Short mmCIF file of C-alpha atoms in Angstrom, two decimals:
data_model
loop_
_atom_site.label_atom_id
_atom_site.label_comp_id
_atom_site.label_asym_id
_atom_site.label_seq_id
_atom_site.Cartn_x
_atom_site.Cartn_y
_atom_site.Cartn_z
CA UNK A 16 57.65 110.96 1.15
CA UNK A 17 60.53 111.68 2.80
CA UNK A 18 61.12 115.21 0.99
CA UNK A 19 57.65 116.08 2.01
CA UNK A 20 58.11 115.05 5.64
CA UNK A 21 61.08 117.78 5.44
CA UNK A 22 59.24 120.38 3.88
CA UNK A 23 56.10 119.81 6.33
CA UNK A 24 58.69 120.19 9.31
CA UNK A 25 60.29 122.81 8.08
CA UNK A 26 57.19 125.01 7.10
CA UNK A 27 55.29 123.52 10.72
CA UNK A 28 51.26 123.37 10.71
CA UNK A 29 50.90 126.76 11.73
CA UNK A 30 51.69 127.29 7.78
CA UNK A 31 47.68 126.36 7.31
CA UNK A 32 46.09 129.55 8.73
CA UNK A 33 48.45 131.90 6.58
CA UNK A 34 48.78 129.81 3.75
CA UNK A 35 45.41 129.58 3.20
CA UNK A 36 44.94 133.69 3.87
CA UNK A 37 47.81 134.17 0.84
CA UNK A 38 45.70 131.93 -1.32
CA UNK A 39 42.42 134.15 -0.47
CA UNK A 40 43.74 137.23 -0.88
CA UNK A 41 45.79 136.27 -4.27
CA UNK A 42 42.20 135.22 -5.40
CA UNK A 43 39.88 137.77 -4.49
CA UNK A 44 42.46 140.46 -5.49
CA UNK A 45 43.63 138.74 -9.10
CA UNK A 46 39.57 138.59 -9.90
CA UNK A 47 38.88 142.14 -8.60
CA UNK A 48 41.64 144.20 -10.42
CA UNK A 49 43.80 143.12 -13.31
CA UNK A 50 46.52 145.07 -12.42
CA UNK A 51 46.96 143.36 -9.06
CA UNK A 52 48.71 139.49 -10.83
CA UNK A 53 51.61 141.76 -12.11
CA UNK A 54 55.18 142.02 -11.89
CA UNK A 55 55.14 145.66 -10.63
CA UNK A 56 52.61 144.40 -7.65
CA UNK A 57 55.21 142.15 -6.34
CA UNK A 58 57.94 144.43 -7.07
CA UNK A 59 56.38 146.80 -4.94
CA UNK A 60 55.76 144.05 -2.26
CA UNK A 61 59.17 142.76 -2.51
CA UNK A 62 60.67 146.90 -1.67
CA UNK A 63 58.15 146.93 0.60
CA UNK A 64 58.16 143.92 2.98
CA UNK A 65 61.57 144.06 4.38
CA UNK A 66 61.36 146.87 6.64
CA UNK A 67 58.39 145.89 8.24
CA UNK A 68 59.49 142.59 8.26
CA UNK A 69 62.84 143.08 10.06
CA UNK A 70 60.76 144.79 12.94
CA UNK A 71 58.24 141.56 12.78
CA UNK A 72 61.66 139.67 13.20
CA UNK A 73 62.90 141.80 16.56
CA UNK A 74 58.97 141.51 17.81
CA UNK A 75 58.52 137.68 17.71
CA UNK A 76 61.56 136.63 20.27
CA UNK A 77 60.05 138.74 23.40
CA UNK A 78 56.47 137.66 21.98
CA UNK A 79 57.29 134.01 22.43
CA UNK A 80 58.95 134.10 25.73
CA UNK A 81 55.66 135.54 26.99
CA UNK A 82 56.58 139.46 26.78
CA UNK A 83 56.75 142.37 24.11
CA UNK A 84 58.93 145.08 22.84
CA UNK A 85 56.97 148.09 22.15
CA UNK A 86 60.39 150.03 21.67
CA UNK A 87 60.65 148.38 18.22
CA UNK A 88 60.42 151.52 15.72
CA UNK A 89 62.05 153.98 18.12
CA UNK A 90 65.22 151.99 18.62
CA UNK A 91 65.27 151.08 15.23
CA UNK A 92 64.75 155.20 14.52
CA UNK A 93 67.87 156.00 16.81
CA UNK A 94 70.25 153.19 15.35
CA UNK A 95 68.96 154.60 11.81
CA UNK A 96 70.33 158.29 13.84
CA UNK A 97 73.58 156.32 15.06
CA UNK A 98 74.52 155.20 11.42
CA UNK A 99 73.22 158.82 9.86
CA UNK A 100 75.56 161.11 12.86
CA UNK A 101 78.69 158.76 11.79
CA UNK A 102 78.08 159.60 7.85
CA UNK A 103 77.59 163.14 8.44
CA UNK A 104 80.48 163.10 10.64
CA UNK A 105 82.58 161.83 8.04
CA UNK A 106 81.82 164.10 5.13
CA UNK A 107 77.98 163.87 4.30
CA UNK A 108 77.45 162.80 0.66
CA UNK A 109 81.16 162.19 0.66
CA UNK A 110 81.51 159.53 3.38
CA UNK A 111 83.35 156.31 2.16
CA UNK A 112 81.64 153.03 2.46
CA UNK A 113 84.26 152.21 5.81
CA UNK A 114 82.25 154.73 7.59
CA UNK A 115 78.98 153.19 7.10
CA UNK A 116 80.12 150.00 7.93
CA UNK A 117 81.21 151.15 10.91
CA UNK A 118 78.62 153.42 11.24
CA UNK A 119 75.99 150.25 11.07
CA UNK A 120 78.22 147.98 13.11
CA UNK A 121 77.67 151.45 15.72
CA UNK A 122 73.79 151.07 15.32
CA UNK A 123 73.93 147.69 15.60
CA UNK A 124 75.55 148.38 18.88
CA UNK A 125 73.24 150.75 20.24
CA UNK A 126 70.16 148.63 19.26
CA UNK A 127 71.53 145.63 21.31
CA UNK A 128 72.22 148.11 24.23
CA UNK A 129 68.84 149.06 24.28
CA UNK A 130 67.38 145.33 24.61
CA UNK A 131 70.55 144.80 27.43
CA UNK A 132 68.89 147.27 29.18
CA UNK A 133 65.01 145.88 28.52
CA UNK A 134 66.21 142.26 29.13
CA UNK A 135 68.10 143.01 32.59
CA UNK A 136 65.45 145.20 33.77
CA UNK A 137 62.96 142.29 32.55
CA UNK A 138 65.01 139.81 34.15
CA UNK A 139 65.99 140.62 37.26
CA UNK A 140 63.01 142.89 38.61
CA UNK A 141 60.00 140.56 36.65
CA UNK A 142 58.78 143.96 36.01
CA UNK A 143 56.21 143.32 33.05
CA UNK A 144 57.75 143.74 29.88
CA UNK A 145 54.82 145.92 28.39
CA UNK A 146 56.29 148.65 30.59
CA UNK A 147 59.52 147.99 30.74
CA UNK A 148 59.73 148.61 27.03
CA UNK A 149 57.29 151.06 26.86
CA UNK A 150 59.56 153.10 29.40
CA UNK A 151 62.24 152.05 26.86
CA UNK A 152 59.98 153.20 23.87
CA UNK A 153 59.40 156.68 25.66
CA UNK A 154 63.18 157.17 26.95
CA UNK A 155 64.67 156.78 23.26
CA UNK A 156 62.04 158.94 21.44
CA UNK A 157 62.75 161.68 24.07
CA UNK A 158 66.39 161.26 23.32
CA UNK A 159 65.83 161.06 19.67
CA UNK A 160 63.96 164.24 19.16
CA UNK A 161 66.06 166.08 21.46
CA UNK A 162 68.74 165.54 19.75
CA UNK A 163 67.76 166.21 16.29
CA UNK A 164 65.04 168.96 17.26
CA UNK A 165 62.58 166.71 16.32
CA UNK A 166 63.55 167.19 12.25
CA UNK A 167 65.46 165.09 9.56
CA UNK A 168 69.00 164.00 9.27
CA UNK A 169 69.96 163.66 5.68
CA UNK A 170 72.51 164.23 2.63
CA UNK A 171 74.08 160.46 2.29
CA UNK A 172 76.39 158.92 -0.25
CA UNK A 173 74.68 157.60 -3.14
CA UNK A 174 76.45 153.67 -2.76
CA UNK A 175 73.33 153.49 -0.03
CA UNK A 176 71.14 154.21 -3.05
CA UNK A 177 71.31 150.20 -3.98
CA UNK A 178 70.94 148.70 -0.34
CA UNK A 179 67.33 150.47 -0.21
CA UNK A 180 66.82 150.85 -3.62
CA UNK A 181 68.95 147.84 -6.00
CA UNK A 182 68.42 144.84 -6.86
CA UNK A 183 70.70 141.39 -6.92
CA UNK A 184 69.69 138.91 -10.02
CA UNK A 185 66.20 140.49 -10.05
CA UNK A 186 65.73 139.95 -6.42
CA UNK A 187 65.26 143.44 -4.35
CA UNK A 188 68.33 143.76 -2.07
CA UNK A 189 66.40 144.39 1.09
CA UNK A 190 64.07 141.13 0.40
CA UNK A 191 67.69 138.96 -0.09
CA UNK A 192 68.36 140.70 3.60
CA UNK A 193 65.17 140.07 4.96
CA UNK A 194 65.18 136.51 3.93
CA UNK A 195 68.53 135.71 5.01
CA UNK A 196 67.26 137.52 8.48
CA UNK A 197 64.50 134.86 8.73
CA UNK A 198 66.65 132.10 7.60
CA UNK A 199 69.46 132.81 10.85
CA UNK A 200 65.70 133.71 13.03
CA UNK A 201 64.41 129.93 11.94
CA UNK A 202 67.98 128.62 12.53
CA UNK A 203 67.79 130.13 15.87
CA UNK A 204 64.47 128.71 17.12
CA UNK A 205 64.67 125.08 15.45
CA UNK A 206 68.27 124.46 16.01
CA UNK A 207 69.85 126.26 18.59
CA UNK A 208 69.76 125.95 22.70
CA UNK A 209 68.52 129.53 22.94
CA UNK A 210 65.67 128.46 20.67
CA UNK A 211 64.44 125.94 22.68
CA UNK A 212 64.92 127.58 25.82
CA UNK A 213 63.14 130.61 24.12
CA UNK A 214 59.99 128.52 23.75
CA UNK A 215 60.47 126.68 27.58
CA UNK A 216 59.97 130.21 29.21
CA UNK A 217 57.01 130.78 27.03
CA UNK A 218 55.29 127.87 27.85
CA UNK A 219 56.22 128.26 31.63
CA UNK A 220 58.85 130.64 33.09
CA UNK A 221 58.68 129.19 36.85
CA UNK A 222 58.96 125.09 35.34
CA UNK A 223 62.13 126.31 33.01
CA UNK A 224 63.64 127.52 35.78
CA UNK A 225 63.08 124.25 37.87
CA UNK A 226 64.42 122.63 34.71
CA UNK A 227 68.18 124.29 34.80
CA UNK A 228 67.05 126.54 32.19
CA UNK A 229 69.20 130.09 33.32
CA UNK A 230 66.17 132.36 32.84
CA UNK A 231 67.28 135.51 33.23
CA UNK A 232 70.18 135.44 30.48
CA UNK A 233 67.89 133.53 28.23
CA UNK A 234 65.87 136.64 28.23
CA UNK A 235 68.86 139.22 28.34
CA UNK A 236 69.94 137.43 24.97
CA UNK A 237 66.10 137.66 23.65
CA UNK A 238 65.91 140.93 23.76
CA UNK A 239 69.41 141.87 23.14
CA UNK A 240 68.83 140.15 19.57
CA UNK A 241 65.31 142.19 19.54
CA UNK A 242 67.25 145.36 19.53
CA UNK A 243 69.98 144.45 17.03
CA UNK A 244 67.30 142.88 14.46
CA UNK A 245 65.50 146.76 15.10
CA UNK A 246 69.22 148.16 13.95
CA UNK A 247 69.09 146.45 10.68
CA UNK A 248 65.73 147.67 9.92
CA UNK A 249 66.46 151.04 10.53
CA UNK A 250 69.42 150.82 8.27
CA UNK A 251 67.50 149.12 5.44
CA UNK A 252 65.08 152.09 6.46
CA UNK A 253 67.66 154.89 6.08
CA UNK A 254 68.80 153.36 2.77
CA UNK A 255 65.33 153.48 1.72
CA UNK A 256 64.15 156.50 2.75
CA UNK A 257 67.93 158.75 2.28
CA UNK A 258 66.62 160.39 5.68
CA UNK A 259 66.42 159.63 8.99
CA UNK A 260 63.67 161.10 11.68
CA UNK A 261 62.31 160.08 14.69
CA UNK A 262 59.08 158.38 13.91
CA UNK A 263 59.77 156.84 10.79
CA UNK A 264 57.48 153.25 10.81
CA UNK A 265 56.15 154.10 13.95
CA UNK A 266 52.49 153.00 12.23
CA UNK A 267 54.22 149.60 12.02
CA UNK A 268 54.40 148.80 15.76
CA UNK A 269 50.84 147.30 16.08
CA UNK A 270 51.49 145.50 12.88
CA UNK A 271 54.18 143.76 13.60
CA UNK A 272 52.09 142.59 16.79
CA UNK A 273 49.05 141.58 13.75
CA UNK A 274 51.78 139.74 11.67
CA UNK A 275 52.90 137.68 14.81
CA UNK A 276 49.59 136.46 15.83
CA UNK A 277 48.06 135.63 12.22
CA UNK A 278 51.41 133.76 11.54
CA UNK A 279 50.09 130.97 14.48
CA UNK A 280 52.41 132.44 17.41
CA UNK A 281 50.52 132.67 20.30
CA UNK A 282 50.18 136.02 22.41
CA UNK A 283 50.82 134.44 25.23
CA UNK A 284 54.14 132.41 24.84
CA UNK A 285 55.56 129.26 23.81
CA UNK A 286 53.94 128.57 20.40
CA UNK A 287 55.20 129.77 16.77
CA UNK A 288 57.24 129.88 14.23
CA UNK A 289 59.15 132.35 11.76
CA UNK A 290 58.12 130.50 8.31
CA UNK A 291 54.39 131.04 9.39
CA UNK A 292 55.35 134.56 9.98
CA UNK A 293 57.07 135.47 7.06
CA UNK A 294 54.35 134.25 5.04
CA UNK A 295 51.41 136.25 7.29
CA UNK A 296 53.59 139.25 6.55
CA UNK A 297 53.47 138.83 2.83
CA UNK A 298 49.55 137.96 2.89
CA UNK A 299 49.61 141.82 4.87
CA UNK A 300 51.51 143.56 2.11
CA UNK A 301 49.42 142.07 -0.75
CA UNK A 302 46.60 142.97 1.20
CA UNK A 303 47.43 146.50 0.94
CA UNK A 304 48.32 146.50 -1.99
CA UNK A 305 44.80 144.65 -3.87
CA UNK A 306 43.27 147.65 -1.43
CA UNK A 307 45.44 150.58 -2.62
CA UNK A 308 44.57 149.28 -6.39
CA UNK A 309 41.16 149.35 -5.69
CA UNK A 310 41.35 153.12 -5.01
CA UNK A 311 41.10 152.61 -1.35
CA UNK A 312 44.00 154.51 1.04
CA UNK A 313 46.08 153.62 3.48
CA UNK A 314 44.16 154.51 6.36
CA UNK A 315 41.06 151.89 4.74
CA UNK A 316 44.29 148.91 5.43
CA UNK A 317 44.74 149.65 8.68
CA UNK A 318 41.19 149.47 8.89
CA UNK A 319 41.07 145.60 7.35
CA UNK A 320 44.27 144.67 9.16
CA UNK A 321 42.40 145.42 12.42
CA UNK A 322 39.46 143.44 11.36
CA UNK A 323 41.79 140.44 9.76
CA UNK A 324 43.31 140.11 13.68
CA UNK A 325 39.50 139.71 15.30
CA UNK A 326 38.86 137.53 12.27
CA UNK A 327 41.84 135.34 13.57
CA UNK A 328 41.35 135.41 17.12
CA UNK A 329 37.49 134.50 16.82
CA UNK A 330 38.89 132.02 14.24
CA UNK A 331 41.37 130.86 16.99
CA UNK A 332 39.00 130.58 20.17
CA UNK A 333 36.19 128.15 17.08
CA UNK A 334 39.08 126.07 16.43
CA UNK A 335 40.06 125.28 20.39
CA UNK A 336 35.85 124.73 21.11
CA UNK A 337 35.90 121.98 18.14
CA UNK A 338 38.83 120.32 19.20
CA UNK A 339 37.57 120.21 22.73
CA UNK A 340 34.43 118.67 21.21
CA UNK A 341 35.71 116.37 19.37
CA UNK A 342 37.90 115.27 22.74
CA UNK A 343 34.69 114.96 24.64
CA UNK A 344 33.26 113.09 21.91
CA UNK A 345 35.74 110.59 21.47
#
């Protein structure tokens, strides 16, 4: 009993909304095309999920404290530029693996930067972080394509081959990076002070305050860990793609948004948590792939993934009316 205690804490009820969407979709999708129960479905899954999971991880911090960060794609497009201009600088194709790391510990840098700049802004003028970041979001794709004429930057060294591309014991190396990404994210909110103040300004910025909680570096540090999480993704992106350009996953910004919400957080603050999350991403992915095996295209996905986040917010508001009914009742 006690094990199961654990694991219920651990995976939180908001598990039952996306848990029972992975079940669905495994279900409808295994009955409606053979093809979709196989090992090269998952594999595909497994390359795909990290990127767009990485940028799920940078969204759900400023999403919980109440706010957003609609920069997401571009910064991680610019620290994807940071890491390319170091390897080109370098010798290209013949860069050694020192510059890259300190070409990525660069982007890493510049991502952070970019949510200092959101977080103080954010902080200090309670300007609302929809435009803060979306001025943020609009500054770096201006500097972006200004800076590489609005084309590609590419010609790597083949060791990034395996960081987009390899696997570790049959695992995809940009899933183990992913996971271990979600694994410091959960660590973060369940166990650490910035976790729990995190989820205090969600729930009420003005009664945190009250409370000793130092507000405005609480959200410095939320964003500042929004940008570096971007940085990693558009590493793993460069590795996957051997080319950086500014726009690259920019279709992923409103998903990462859809991924938050149908893994339980809610829009407004306070509420969630990264298992829930992680698991609402993977129901997304399968769902596109069951679609793209049916013969349907991408386009058709975005289609269904708009739907799927009406289905859960009408879902949302039923569940609220019944448990106020059943309040009244009793």
């Amino acid at each position: 009993m006690n094990a199961i205690h654990r694991i219920r804490d651990f995976l939180g009820p908001e598990i039952a909304g996306p848990g029972f969407a992975l079940i669905a979709v495994i279900l409808f999708f295994g009955i409606a095309s053979p093809q979709f129960l196989s090992s090269a479905t998952f594999g595909s899954v497994a390359f795909q999920l990290p990127e767009l999971g990485l940028l799920t991880l940078a969204m759900l911090l400023p999403v919980l404290t109440g706010g957003l960060n609609l920069a997401i794609t571009f910064t991680a497009n610019i620290a994807g530029l940071t890491v390319a201009w170091v390897l080109q600088a370098s010798g290209g194709i013949d860069a050694s693996l020192a510059s890259f790391v300190f070409g990525s510990l660069l982007a890493i840098g510049v991502g952070a930067l970019t949510g200092v700049v959101m977080g103080l802004v954010i902080a200090y003028t309670r300007a609302h972080p929809i435009l803060v970041s979306l001025s943020m979001m609009i500054f770096v794709r201006g500097l972006g394509e200004f800076l590489t004429r609005g084309g590609d930057v590419s010609g790597f060294p083949a060791f990034l081959q395996p960081i987009g591309h390899g696997s570790f014991v049959g695992i995809p190396i940009p899933l183990l990076i992913f996971i271990a990404c979600v694994l410091i994210w959960h660590v973060l909110l369940t166990r650490m002070k910035l976790g729990f103040n995190t989820y205090m300004i969600g729930s009420n910025i003005e009664a945190a305050r009250y409370s000793g909680v130092n507000t405005r570096k609480v959200l410095v540090l939320v964003y500042t860990l929004s940008g570096a999480m971007c940085a990693v993704a558009g590493i793993i992106m460069l590795a996957r793609f051997n080319s950086v350009r500014v726009g690259h996953g920019e279709s992923y910004l409103l998903i990462t948004v859809l991924a938050c919400f149908l893994g339980g957080v809610n829009p407004f603050g306070g509420f969630g948590r990264v298992i829930p999350v992680f698991v609402a991403l993977v129901v997304l992915q399968l769902l596109s792939s069951g679609l793209n095996l049916m013969g349907a295209n991408q386009h058709l996905a975005t289609a269904v993934w708009g739907i799927l986040l009406l289905a859960v917010m009408i879902l949302r508001w039923l569940a609220a009316q019944i448990m106020i009914f059943n309040r009244r009742k009793g």
